[in-house]
Coordinates of C-alpha atoms and ligand atoms in Angstrom, one line a residue:
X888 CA -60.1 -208.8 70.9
X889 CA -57.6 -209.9 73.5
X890 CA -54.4 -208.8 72.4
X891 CA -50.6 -210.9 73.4
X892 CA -47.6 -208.7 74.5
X893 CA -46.1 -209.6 70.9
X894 CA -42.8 -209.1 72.6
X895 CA -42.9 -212.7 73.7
X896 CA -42.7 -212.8 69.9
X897 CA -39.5 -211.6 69.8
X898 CA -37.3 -213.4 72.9
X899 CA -35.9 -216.4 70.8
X900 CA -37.3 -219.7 71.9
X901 CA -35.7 -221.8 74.8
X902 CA -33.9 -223.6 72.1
X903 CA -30.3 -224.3 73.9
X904 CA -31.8 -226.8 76.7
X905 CA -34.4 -228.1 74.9
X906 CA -32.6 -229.0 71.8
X907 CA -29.4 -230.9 74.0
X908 CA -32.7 -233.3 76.0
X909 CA -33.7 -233.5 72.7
X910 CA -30.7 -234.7 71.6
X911 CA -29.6 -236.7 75.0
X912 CA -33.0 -238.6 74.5
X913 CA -32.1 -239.5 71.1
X914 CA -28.6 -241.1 71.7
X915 CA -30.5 -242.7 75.1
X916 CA -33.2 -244.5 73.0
X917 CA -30.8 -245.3 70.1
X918 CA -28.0 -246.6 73.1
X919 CA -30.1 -247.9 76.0
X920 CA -27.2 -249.4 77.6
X921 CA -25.4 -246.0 77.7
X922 CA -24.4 -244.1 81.1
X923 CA -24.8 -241.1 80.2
X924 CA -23.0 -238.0 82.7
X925 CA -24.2 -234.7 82.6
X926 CA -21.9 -232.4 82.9
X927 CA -24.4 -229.4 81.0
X928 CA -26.9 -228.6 83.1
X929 CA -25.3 -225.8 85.9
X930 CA -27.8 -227.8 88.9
X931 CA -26.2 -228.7 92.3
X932 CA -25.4 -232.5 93.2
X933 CA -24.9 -232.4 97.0
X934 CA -27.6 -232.3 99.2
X935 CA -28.3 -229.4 101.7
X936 CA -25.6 -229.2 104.8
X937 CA -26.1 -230.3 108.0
X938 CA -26.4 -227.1 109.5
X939 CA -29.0 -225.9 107.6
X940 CA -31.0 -229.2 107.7
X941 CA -31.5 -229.0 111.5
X942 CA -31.9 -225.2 111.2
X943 CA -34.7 -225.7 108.6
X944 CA -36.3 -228.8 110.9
X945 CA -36.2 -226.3 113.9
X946 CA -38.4 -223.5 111.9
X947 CA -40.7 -226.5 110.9
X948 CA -41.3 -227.3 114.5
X949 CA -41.6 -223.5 115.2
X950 CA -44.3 -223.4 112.5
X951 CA -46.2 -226.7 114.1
X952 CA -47.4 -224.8 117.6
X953 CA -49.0 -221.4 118.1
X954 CA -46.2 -219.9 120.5
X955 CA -43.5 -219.7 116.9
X956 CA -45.7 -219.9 114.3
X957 CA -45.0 -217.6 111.3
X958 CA -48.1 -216.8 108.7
X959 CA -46.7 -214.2 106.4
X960 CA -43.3 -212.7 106.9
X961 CA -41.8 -209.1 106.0
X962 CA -41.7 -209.3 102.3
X963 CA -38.3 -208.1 102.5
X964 CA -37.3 -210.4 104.2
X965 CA -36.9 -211.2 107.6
X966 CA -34.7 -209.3 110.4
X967 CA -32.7 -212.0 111.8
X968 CA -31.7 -213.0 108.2
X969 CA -30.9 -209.7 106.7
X970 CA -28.7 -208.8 109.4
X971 CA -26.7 -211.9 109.2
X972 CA -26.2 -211.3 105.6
X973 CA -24.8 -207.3 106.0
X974 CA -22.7 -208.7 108.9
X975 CA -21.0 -210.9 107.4
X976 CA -21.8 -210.8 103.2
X977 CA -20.6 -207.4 104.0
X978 CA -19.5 -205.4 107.0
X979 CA -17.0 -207.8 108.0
X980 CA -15.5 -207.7 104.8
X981 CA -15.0 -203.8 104.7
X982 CA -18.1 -202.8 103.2
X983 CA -20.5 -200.5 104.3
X984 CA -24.0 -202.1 103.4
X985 CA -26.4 -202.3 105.9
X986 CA -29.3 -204.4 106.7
X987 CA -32.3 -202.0 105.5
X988 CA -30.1 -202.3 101.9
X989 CA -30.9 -205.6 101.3
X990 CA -33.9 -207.2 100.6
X991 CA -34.0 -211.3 100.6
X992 CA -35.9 -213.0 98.0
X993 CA -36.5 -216.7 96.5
X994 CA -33.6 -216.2 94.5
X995 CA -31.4 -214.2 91.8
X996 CA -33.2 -215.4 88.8
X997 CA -36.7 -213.3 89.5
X998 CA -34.6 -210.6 91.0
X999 CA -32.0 -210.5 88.0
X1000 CA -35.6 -210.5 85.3
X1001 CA -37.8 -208.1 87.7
X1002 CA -35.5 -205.8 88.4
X1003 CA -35.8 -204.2 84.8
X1004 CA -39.4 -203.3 85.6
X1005 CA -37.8 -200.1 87.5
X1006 CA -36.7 -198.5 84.6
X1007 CA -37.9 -197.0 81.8
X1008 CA -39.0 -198.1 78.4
X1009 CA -36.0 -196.6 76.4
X1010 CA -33.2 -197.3 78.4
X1011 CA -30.5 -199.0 76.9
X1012 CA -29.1 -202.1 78.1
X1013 CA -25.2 -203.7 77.5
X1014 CA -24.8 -207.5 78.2
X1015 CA -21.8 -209.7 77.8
X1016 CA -21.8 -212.2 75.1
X1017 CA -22.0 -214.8 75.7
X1018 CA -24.5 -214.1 78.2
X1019 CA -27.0 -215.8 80.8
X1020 CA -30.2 -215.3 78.9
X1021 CA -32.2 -214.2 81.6
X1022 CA -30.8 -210.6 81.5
X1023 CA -31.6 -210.1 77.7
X1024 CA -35.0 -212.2 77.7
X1025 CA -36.8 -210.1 80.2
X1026 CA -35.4 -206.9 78.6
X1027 CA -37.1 -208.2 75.4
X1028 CA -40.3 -209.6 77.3
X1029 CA -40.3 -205.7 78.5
X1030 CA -40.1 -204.3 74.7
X1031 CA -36.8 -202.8 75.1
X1032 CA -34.7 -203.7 71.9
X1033 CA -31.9 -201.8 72.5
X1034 CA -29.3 -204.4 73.7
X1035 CA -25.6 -203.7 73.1
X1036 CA -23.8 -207.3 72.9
X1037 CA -20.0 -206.9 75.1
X1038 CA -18.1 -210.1 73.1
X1039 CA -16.2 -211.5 75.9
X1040 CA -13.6 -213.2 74.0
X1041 CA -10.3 -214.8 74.7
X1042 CA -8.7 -211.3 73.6
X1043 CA -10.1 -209.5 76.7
X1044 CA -10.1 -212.3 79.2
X1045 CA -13.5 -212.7 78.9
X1046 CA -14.0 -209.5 80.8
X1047 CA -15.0 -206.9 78.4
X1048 CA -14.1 -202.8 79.8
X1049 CA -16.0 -199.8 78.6
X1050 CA -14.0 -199.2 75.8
X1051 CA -15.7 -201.9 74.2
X1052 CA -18.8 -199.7 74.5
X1053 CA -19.7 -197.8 71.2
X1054 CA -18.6 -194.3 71.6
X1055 CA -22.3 -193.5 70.1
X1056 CA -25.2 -194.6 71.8
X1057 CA -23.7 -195.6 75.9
X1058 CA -26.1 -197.6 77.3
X1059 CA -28.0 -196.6 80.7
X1060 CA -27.5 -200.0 81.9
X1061 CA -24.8 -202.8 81.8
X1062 CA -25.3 -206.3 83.4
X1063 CA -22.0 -207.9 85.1
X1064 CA -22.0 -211.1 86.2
X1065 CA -18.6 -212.2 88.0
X1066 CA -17.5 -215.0 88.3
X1067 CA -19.4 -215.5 85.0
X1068 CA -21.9 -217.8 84.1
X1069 CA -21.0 -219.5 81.3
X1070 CA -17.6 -218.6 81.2
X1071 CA -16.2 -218.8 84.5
X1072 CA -14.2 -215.6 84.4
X1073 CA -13.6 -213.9 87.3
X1074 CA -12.8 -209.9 87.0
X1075 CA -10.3 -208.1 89.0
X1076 CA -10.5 -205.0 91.3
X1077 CA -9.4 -203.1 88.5
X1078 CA -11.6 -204.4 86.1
X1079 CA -14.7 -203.5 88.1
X1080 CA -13.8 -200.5 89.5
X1081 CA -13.4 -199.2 85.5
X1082 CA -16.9 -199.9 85.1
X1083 CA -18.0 -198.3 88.6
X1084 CA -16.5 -195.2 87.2
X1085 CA -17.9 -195.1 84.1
X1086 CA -20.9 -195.3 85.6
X1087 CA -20.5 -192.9 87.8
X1088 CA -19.0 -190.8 85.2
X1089 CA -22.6 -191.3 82.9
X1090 CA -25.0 -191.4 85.8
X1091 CA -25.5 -195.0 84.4
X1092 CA -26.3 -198.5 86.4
X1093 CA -24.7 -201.4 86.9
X1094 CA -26.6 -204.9 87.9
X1095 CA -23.6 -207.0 89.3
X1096 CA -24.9 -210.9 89.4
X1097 CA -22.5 -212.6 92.1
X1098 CA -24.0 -215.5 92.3
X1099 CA -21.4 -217.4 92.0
X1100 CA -19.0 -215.1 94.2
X1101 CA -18.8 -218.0 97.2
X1102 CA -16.3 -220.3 94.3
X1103 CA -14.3 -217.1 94.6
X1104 CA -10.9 -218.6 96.0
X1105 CA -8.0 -216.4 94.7
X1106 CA -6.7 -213.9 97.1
X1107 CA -7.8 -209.8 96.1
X1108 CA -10.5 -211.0 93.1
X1109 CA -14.2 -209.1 94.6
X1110 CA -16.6 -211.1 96.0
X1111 CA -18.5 -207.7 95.8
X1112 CA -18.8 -204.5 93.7
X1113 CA -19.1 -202.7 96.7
X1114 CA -15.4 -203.6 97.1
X1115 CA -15.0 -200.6 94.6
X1116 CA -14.8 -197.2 95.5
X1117 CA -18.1 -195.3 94.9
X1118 CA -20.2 -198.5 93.6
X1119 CA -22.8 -197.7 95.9
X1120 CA -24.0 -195.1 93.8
X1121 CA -23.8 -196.6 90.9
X1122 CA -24.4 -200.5 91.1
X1123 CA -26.8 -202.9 92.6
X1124 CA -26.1 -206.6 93.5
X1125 CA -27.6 -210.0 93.3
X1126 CA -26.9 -212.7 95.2
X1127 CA -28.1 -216.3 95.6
X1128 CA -27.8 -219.1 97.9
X1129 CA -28.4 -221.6 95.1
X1130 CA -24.8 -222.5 94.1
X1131 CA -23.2 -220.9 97.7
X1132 CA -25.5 -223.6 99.7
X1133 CA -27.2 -226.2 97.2
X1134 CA -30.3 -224.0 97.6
X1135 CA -31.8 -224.3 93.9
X1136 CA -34.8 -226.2 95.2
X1137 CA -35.0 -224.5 98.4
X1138 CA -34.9 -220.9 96.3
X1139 CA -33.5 -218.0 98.1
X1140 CA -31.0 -215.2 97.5
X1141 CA -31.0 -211.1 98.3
X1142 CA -31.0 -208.0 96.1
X1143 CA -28.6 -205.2 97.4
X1144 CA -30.5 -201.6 96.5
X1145 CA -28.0 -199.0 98.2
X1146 CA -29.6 -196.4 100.1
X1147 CA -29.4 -193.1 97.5
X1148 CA -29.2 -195.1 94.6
X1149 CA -31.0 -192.8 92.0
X1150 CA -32.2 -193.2 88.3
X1151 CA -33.5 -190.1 87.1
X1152 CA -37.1 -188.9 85.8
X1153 CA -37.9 -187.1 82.7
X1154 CA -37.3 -183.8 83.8
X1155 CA -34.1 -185.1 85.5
X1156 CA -35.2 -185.2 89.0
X1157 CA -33.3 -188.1 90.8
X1158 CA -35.5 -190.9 92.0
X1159 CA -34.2 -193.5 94.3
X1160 CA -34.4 -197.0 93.4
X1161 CA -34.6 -199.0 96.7
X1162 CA -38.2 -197.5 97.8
X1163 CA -39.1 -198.6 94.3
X1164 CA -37.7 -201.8 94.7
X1165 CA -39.6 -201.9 97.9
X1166 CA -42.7 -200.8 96.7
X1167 CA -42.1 -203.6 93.6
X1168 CA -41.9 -206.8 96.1
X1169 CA -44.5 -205.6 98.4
X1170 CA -46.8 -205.5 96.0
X1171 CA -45.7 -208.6 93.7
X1172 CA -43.9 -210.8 96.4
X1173 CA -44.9 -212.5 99.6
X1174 CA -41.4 -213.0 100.7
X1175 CA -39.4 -216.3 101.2
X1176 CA -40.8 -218.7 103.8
X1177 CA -39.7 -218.8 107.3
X1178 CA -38.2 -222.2 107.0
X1179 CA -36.4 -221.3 104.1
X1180 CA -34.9 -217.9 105.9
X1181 CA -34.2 -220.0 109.0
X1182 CA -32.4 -222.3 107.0
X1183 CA -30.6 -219.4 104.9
X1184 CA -29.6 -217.8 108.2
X1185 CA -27.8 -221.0 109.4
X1186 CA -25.6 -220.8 106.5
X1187 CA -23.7 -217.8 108.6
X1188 CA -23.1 -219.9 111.7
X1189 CA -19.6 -221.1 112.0
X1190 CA -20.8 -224.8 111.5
X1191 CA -22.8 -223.6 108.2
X1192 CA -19.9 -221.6 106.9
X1193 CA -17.5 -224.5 107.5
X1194 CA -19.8 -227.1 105.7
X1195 CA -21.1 -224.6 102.8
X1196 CA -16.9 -224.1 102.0
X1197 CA -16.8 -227.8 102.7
X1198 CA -19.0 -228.6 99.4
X1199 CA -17.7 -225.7 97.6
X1200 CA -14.1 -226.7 97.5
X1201 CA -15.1 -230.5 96.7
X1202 CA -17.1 -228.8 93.5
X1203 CA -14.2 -226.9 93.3
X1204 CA -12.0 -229.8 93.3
X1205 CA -13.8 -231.6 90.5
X1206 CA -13.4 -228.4 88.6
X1207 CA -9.7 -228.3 89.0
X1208 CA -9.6 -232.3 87.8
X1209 CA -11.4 -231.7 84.6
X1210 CA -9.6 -228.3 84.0
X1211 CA -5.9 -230.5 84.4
X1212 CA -7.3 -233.1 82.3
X1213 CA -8.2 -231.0 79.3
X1214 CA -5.5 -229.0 79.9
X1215 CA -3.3 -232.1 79.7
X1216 CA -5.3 -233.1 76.0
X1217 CA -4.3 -229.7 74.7
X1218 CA -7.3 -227.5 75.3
X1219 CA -7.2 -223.9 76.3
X1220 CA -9.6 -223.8 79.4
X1221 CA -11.2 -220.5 81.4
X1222 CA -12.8 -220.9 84.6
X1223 CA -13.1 -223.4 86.5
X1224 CA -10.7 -221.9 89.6
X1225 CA -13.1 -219.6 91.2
X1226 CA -16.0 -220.8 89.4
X1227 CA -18.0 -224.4 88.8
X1228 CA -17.9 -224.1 84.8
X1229 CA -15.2 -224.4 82.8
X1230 CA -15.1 -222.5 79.3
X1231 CA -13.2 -224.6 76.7
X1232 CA -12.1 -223.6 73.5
X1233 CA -13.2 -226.5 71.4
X1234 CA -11.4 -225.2 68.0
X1235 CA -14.0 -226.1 66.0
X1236 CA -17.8 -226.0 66.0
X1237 CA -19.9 -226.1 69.5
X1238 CA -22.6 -228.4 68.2
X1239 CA -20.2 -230.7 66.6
X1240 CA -18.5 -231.1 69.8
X1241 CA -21.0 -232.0 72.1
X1242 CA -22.6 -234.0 69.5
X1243 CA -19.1 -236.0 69.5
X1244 CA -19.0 -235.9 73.2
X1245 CA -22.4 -237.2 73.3
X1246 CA -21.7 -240.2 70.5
X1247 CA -18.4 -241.0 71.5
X1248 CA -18.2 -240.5 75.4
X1249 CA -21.7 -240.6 76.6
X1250 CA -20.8 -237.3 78.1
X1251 CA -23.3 -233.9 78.2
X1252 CA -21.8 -230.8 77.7
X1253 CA -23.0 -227.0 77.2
X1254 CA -22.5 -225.8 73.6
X1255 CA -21.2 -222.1 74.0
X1256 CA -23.0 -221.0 70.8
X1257 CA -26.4 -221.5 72.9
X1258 CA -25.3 -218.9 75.1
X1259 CA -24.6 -215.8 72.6
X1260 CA -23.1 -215.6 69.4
X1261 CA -19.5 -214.7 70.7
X1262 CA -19.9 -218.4 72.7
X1263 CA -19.8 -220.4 69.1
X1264 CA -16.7 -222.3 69.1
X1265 CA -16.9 -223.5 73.0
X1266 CA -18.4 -225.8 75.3
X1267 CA -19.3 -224.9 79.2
X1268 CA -18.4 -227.9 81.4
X1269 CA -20.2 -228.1 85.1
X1270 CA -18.6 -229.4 88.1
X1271 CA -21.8 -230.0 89.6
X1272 CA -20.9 -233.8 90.2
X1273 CA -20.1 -236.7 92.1
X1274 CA -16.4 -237.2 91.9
X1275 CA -16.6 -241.0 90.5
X1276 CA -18.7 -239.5 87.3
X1277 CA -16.4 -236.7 86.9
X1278 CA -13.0 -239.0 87.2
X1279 CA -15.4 -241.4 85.0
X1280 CA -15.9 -238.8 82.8
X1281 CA -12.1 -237.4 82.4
X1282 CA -11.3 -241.5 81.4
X1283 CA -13.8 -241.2 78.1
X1284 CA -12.3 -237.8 77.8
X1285 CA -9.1 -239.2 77.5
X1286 CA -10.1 -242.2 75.4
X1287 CA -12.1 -239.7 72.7
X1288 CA -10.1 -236.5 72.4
Ligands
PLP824 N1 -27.5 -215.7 87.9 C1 -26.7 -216.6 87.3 C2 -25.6 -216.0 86.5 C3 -27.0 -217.9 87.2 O1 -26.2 -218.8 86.6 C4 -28.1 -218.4 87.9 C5 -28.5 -219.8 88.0 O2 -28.0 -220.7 87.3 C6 -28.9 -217.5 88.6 C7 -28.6 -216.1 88.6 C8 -30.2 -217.9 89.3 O3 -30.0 -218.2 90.6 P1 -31.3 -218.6 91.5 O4 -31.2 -220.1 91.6 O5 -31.0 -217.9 92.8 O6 -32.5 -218.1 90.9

């Protein structure tokens, strides 16, 4: 008989975005005339930069005679783009990560849910809650069940420490994810370098999701957790030109496996974790095409970094307007200053909000419950939009709240 992997059994169903079309299509058929704004889904607005438009025609063009063309690349990614990245992701801003460390992918999402593949079947796993799913889904998928939820709450700043572990029970594992998706925390120096010592302290890993480090705009908050001391032995990092460069349809991003980074078989013997990794995308992945490298490269010239920060702070911008606004209306807001979502404590239930927002407004939020248990009572607004919709969209605010 063929047997399922019954742990598919167990991962709860994609309930949160299905249930809000579900319910955006309902108030659309019962209101044609509506205009709705979608201020839920975390999916960029603005179109791919300049830069990396003519970069990305140029590698087409390479790929159209036999002198440039490209067939399969280094599944790793290739040289010319790795190097950018460990120039200037890294070495330029005082951290020693070098090219061979990183391996580019087609983006954070597969990396973030593969990655768990390296590990054994009984390690135990911490995630914030509330928490992007894909962490705790492919954890699940895997048949690991032992999942310590951090409840990131307005107590701890949304930035939960190792004394919220249970003193019984540490886990091996712990997923960060600063600034945070879907709370738009950011955590300080201090913050991370707690964790990096606990891990260090517990021989444990960290998996530190930046991919939304590029919003980062206050002065001394890491962009990196290799900005703390001895993370490089502890910690591995995800990164993502999805939300830094309007990549989501283009897909890229990069893995950072430290050189000596170990987890440790049976018998204890220290195994290290980036000639697994390796061995893991060789064998699964065919590497991100050319084009898309060429055009992730171009990101790092000065006209690319210019245009990339160009888009970021106008995202950033919308983010600060709808932050003020609610803020003005009485809301307590997080995020929304080095991040695109804003976190708002709705006082009341997360459903019936965005169900009022939806009614009364014609406006899409996230409920927070859909994101973890510790989420209920808040909606996650994106400032992934045009300004008129979200200045639109602060007017029904005004008008319903
Ligand atoms: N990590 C977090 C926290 C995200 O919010 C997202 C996308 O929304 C991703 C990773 C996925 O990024 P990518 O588009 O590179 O797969």
């Amino acid at each position: 008989m063929l047997h399922v992997n019954e742990n598919y059994a167990k991962i709860k169903p994609t309930y949160l975005f299905a249930e809000i079309a579900h319910r955006v299509s309902a108030h659309m058929e019962a209101n044609p005339e509506a205009k709705v704004i979608r201020l839920g889904i975390g999916d960029v607005t603005e179109p791919l930069c300049p830069a990396v438009v003519a970069a990305m025609h140029k590698a087409v063009d390479d790929e159209a005679g036999r002198a440039n063309f490209h067939g399969y690349g280094p599944e790793q990614g290739y040289a010319f783009l790795r190097e950018k990245i460990a120039k200037f992701d890294f070495q330029d801003r005082g951290m020693d990560i070098a090219a061979d460390e990183i391996l580019v992918s087609d983006g954070a999402k597969c990396d973030c849910g593969n990655i768990q593949e390296l590990f054994g079947q009984d390690v135990r796993i911490a995630v914030g809650d509330p928490v992007y799913p894909v962490y705790v889904d492919t954890n699940v998928m895997a048949g690991r069940g032992d999942i310590t939820l951090l409840p990131c709450t307005a107590e701890n700043g949304f930035v939960p420490t190792p004394n919220d572990l249970p003193a019984n029970g540490q886990p091996d594992i712990v997923y960060l994810c600063y600034p945070n998706n879907p709370t738009g925390a950011v955590a300080t120096k201090m913050q991370l370098q707690a964790w990096v010592d606990w891990a260090n302290d517990r021989k444990a890993l960290i998996l530190f999701d930046a991919a939304y480090e590029a919003f980062i705009r206050t002065p001394g908050i890491p962009h990196s957790i290799y900005e703390c001391d001895g993370a490089k032995s502890c910690a591995i990092e995800f990164r993502s030109y999805s939300k830094t460069a309007g990549f989501t349809g283009v897909r890229c991003g990069y893995t950072v496996v430290p050189k000596g980074l170990c987890a440790y078989a049976a018998d204890g013997t220290p195994v290290e974790l980036r000639p697994m990794w390796t061995r893991r995308q060789t064998t699964k992945f065919n590497g991100a095409s050319y084009i898309t490298q060429r055009g992730a490269e171009a990101i790092y010239t000065p006209e690319g970094m210019a245009q990339t920060t160009a888009t970021i702070d106008f995202y950033l911008g919308n983010a600060k307007l709808m932050r003020e606004a609610l803020q003005s209306l009485g809301y307590i807001v997080t995020g929304g200053s080095d991040s695109p979502y804003l976190w708002v404590d709705v006082k009341g239930d997360s459903w019936a909000f965005f169900d009022k927002l939806l009614k009364d407004a014609n406006i899409v939020t996230t409920p927070g419950a859909g994101f973890g248990r510790a989420g209920e009572g808040f909606i996650r607004i994106s400032a992934f939009n045009s300004r008129e919709n979200v200045k639109e969209a602060i007017e029904r605010l005004k008008g319903v709240l």
